[in-house]
Coordinates of C-alpha atoms in Angstrom, one line a residue:
X659 CA 14.3 -18.7 19.5
X660 CA 18.0 -18.6 20.0
X661 CA 19.4 -17.0 16.8
X662 CA 22.8 -18.8 17.0
X663 CA 21.5 -22.3 17.8
X664 CA 17.9 -22.3 16.6
X665 CA 16.7 -23.6 19.9
X666 CA 13.1 -22.7 20.7
X667 CA 11.8 -22.1 24.2
X668 CA 8.1 -21.8 24.9
X669 CA 7.2 -18.9 27.2
X670 CA 3.4 -19.0 27.6
X671 CA 0.8 -21.8 27.7
X672 CA -2.9 -21.3 27.2
X673 CA -2.5 -17.5 27.1
X674 CA -3.7 -17.1 23.4
X675 CA -0.8 -14.6 23.2
X676 CA 0.1 -12.4 20.2
X677 CA 2.0 -9.3 19.1
X678 CA 5.0 -9.6 21.5
X679 CA 7.6 -6.9 22.1
X680 CA 10.8 -7.3 24.2
X681 CA 12.0 -4.6 26.6
X682 CA 15.4 -3.0 25.7
X683 CA 17.0 -4.7 28.7
X684 CA 15.9 -8.1 27.4
X685 CA 14.2 -9.1 30.7
X686 CA 10.5 -8.8 29.9
X687 CA 8.1 -9.3 27.1
X688 CA 4.8 -7.5 26.7
X689 CA 2.0 -9.0 24.6
X690 CA -1.7 -9.1 23.9
X691 CA -3.7 -11.8 25.7
X692 CA -7.0 -12.9 24.0
X693 CA -10.0 -13.6 26.3
X694 CA -13.5 -14.5 25.5
X695 CA -15.0 -11.0 25.6
X696 CA -12.0 -8.7 25.4
X697 CA -8.2 -8.6 25.2
X698 CA -5.7 -7.5 27.9
X699 CA -2.0 -6.4 27.9
X700 CA 0.3 -8.8 29.8
X701 CA 4.0 -9.2 30.6
X702 CA 6.2 -12.2 31.2
X703 CA 9.9 -12.7 31.8
X704 CA 12.1 -13.8 29.0
X705 CA 12.7 -16.9 31.2
X706 CA 9.0 -17.7 31.0
X707 CA 8.2 -16.7 34.6
X708 CA 6.1 -14.1 36.2
X709 CA 3.2 -13.7 33.7
X710 CA 0.9 -11.0 34.8
X711 CA -1.9 -8.8 33.3
X712 CA -1.2 -5.1 33.0
X713 CA -4.7 -4.0 32.3
X714 CA -8.2 -4.8 33.6
X715 CA -10.4 -3.9 30.7
X716 CA -14.2 -3.8 30.4
X717 CA -15.9 -6.3 28.1
X718 CA -15.4 -5.3 24.4
X719 CA -12.1 -3.5 24.8
X720 CA -9.4 -4.6 22.4
X721 CA -5.6 -3.9 22.7
X722 CA -3.1 -4.1 19.9
X723 CA 0.7 -3.7 19.2
X724 CA 2.1 -2.8 22.6
X725 CA 5.6 -1.4 22.5
X726 CA 8.1 -0.8 25.4
X727 CA 9.6 2.7 25.6
X728 CA 13.4 2.8 25.3
X729 CA 13.8 3.1 29.1
X730 CA 11.3 0.3 29.7
X731 CA 9.2 2.4 32.0
X732 CA 6.2 2.9 29.7
X733 CA 4.3 1.0 27.0
X734 CA 2.5 2.5 24.0
X735 CA -0.4 0.6 22.6
X736 CA -3.6 1.0 20.6
X737 CA -6.8 0.7 22.5
X738 CA -10.3 0.1 20.8
X739 CA -13.3 0.9 23.0
X740 CA -16.7 -0.6 22.6
X741 CA -18.0 2.8 21.4
X742 CA -15.6 2.7 18.4
X743 CA -12.8 5.1 19.6
X744 CA -9.4 3.6 18.5
X745 CA -6.5 5.7 20.0
X746 CA -2.9 5.4 20.9
X747 CA -2.3 5.4 24.7
X748 CA 0.7 5.2 27.0
X749 CA 0.7 3.0 30.1
X750 CA 3.0 2.6 33.0
X751 CA 5.1 -0.6 32.5
X752 CA 3.8 -1.8 35.9
X753 CA 0.2 -1.2 34.9
X754 CA -2.1 1.8 34.8
X755 CA -3.0 4.2 32.1
X756 CA -0.9 7.3 32.0
X757 CA -2.3 9.3 29.1
X758 CA -4.1 9.1 25.7
X759 CA -1.9 10.5 22.9
X760 CA -4.9 10.7 20.6
X761 CA -8.6 11.2 21.4
X762 CA -10.8 11.2 18.4
X763 CA -12.6 8.7 16.1
X764 CA -9.8 8.3 13.6
X765 CA -8.2 4.9 13.4
X766 CA -4.9 5.5 15.3
X767 CA -2.8 2.3 15.6
X768 CA 0.7 0.7 15.4
X769 CA 2.7 2.9 17.7
X770 CA 6.5 3.0 17.6
X771 CA 8.9 4.9 19.9
X772 CA 11.7 7.1 18.8
X773 CA 15.0 6.1 20.4
X774 CA 15.1 9.0 22.8
X775 CA 11.6 8.2 24.1
X776 CA 10.4 11.7 23.3
X777 CA 7.9 10.9 20.5
X778 CA 5.6 8.1 19.3
X779 CA 5.1 7.4 15.6
X780 CA 1.9 5.8 14.6
X781 CA -0.5 5.1 11.7
X782 CA -3.8 6.9 11.3
X783 CA -6.6 7.2 8.7
X784 CA -7.6 10.7 9.9
X785 CA -7.3 12.1 6.3
X786 CA -9.1 9.2 4.7
X787 CA -5.9 7.3 3.9
X788 CA -3.6 5.4 6.2
X789 CA -0.6 7.7 6.7
X790 CA 2.1 8.1 9.4
X791 CA 2.1 10.7 12.1
X792 CA 4.2 11.6 15.2
X793 CA 3.1 12.9 18.6
X794 CA 5.2 13.9 21.7
X795 CA 5.2 11.1 24.3
X796 CA 3.9 13.5 26.9
X797 CA 1.0 14.5 24.6
X798 CA 0.7 17.5 22.3
X799 CA 0.1 18.4 18.6
X800 CA 0.5 15.8 15.9
X801 CA 3.0 16.1 13.0
X802 CA 2.5 14.5 9.6
X803 CA 5.3 12.3 8.4
X804 CA 3.9 10.8 5.1
X805 CA 1.3 11.8 2.5
X806 CA 0.9 8.8 0.2
X807 CA -2.1 7.6 -1.8
X808 CA -2.0 3.9 -1.3
X809 CA -1.4 3.9 2.5
X810 CA 1.6 3.6 4.8
X811 CA 1.6 0.9 7.5
X812 CA 3.6 -0.7 10.3
X813 CA 6.2 2.1 11.1
X814 CA 9.4 1.5 13.0
X815 CA 12.2 4.0 13.8
X816 CA 15.9 3.1 13.3
X817 CA 18.1 2.9 16.4
X818 CA 19.8 6.2 15.6
X819 CA 16.4 7.9 15.1
X820 CA 17.4 9.2 11.6
X821 CA 15.3 6.9 9.5
X822 CA 11.8 5.6 9.4
X823 CA 10.9 2.2 7.9
X824 CA 7.3 1.3 6.9
X825 CA 5.3 -0.7 4.4
X826 CA 3.1 0.8 1.7
X827 CA 0.6 -0.4 -0.8
X828 CA 0.3 0.2 -4.5
X829 CA -1.1 -1.6 -7.6
X830 CA 1.8 -4.2 -7.6
X831 CA 1.3 -5.0 -3.9
X832 CA 3.1 -4.2 -0.6
X833 CA 6.6 -2.8 -0.5
X834 CA 9.0 -1.8 2.3
X835 CA 10.4 1.7 2.3
X836 CA 12.9 3.7 4.3
X837 CA 12.8 7.5 4.6
X838 CA 14.7 10.1 6.5
X839 CA 13.1 11.2 9.8
X840 CA 13.3 14.8 11.0
X841 CA 10.6 15.5 13.5
X842 CA 11.7 19.1 13.9
X843 CA 10.8 19.9 10.3
X844 CA 7.7 17.7 9.9
X845 CA 4.6 19.8 9.1
X846 CA 1.7 19.9 11.6
X847 CA -1.1 17.4 10.9
X848 CA -4.4 18.9 9.6
X849 CA -7.2 19.1 12.1
X850 CA -9.3 15.9 12.2
X851 CA -12.8 16.3 10.7
X852 CA -15.2 13.7 12.1
X853 CA -17.5 12.6 9.3
X854 CA -18.7 9.4 11.0
X855 CA -22.2 9.0 12.3
X856 CA -22.8 9.2 16.0
X857 CA -21.7 6.2 18.1
X858 CA -24.4 3.9 19.3
X859 CA -24.8 3.7 23.1
X860 CA -23.0 0.7 24.8
X861 CA -25.5 -2.1 25.3
X862 CA -26.6 -2.5 28.9
X863 CA -25.6 -5.8 30.4
X864 CA -28.5 -8.3 30.8
X865 CA -29.7 -8.2 34.4
X866 CA -31.4 -11.7 34.5
X867 CA -30.1 -14.2 37.0
X868 CA -28.0 -17.2 35.9
X869 CA -29.8 -20.5 35.9
X870 CA -28.9 -24.1 34.9
X871 CA -29.1 -25.0 31.2
X872 CA -32.5 -26.5 30.2
X873 CA -32.8 -27.7 26.6
X874 CA -36.5 -28.5 26.6
X875 CA -38.0 -25.0 25.9
X876 CA -36.0 -24.7 22.7
X877 CA -36.8 -28.2 21.3
X878 CA -40.3 -27.7 20.0
X879 CA -40.6 -27.9 16.2
X880 CA -40.3 -24.5 14.5
X881 CA -40.8 -25.4 10.9
X882 CA -42.3 -28.0 8.6
X883 CA -41.5 -28.8 5.0
X884 CA -43.6 -30.7 2.4
X885 CA -42.0 -33.3 0.2
X886 CA -42.8 -36.1 -2.3
X887 CA -41.1 -39.2 -3.5
X888 CA -41.7 -41.8 -6.2
X889 CA -39.4 -44.7 -5.6
X890 CA -41.8 -47.6 -5.1
X891 CA -45.0 -45.5 -5.2
X892 CA -45.8 -41.9 -5.3
X893 CA -45.9 -40.5 -1.8
X894 CA -46.6 -37.0 -0.4
X895 CA -45.6 -36.0 3.1
X896 CA -44.3 -33.4 5.5
X897 CA -41.2 -33.3 7.7
X898 CA -40.1 -31.4 10.8
X899 CA -37.3 -31.4 13.3
X900 CA -35.6 -29.5 16.0
X901 CA -32.4 -29.2 18.2
X902 CA -31.4 -27.4 21.3
X903 CA -28.8 -24.6 21.2
X904 CA -26.0 -26.9 22.3
X905 CA -27.0 -29.7 19.9
X906 CA -27.2 -32.2 22.7
X907 CA -30.6 -33.2 21.5
X908 CA -31.4 -33.4 17.7
X909 CA -34.5 -35.0 16.2
X910 CA -36.4 -35.2 12.9
X911 CA -39.6 -36.9 11.8
X912 CA -41.6 -37.3 8.6
X913 CA -45.2 -38.5 7.9
X914 CA -46.3 -39.5 4.3
X915 CA -49.2 -41.2 2.5
X916 CA -48.8 -43.5 -0.5
X917 CA -51.2 -42.9 -3.4
X918 CA -51.1 -46.6 -4.5
X919 CA -51.5 -48.2 -1.2
X920 CA -53.4 -45.4 0.6
X921 CA -51.4 -46.1 3.7
X922 CA -49.5 -43.8 6.0
X923 CA -45.8 -44.2 6.7
X924 CA -43.6 -42.6 9.4
X925 CA -39.9 -42.3 9.9
X926 CA -37.9 -40.4 12.5
X927 CA -34.6 -40.3 14.4
X928 CA -33.3 -38.9 17.7
X929 CA -29.7 -38.2 18.6
X930 CA -28.2 -37.5 22.0
X931 CA -24.7 -36.1 21.9
X932 CA -23.7 -34.8 25.3
X933 CA -21.3 -37.6 26.1
X934 CA -19.4 -40.2 24.2
X935 CA -20.5 -42.4 22.6
X936 CA -23.2 -40.6 20.6
X937 CA -26.7 -42.2 21.0
X938 CA -28.7 -42.4 17.7
X939 CA -32.1 -44.0 17.5
X940 CA -34.1 -44.3 14.3
X941 CA -37.6 -45.8 13.5
X942 CA -39.3 -46.4 10.2
X943 CA -42.8 -47.7 9.6
X944 CA -44.1 -47.7 6.0
X945 CA -45.6 -49.9 3.3
X946 CA -44.5 -50.8 -0.2
X947 CA -46.7 -52.0 -3.0
X948 CA -46.3 -55.6 -4.0
X949 CA -46.7 -57.3 -7.3
X950 CA -50.3 -58.3 -8.0
X951 CA -51.7 -55.5 -5.9
X952 CA -51.8 -54.7 -2.2
X953 CA -49.0 -53.6 0.0
X954 CA -46.5 -55.0 2.5
X955 CA -46.1 -53.3 5.9
X956 CA -42.6 -52.9 7.3
X957 CA -41.3 -51.6 10.6
X958 CA -37.6 -51.1 11.5
X959 CA -36.0 -49.7 14.7
X960 CA -32.2 -49.1 15.0
X961 CA -30.2 -48.0 18.0

């Protein structure tokens, strides 16, 4: 959106894009692209051209909050692996993982660069509460920046590097705070103590061959339910039904017996819903008692 005029330009189509960040030179945008079984980091020009994926992730990998370094050569982001490790990593802006800045089972997310590109500030729950930490961009020991009870979230560093803005939570809700930032005097972070249970092994991909979809094996009835009614006469019956996983075929049927007439009645329907229009067929065959004794048989078919 152009701030002066309010004009909006669309940059992506069908990308399911979120969490954008603009490079300092204003030429490129990095964002998270949502796919069916994972997410990827991608870039696009601010003119809407040249969209390309930066990562080629395995199924189950999730990326969040990518941020360009001040010189535009690197990108910091949080990466969640299928085994549960959620760490801050640095990638080359042209693609390719450079290094992991954290490597443990704490929840390390929301990276933000310092203006000189020398450190990355991020949020972590490594002490049981979400607090803010800093780590050298080339890797190294962590420094603690906050120690609050309600949690500190979404950090960002001022352009001069002297202040740190973040949100925090307390009984009255979320607030925005600004604090002085002096990495040289920040205390070292306490060692992370892993109290989580062991990770489950990653599920092995199913090795069966693909085949065309066949609804018939799943259509057999898998339940029955007794019922009774007493509109024209007291009837007792049972009903069943079924559907395939894609709901292209849906059916139900019921059989009952009237106590006054002693006759059996049947009703059922079938619906086919693969194409428009939907096909619905219904059939009913029952009997109703008539005044003076006896019963009247009725049949009805609708399509």
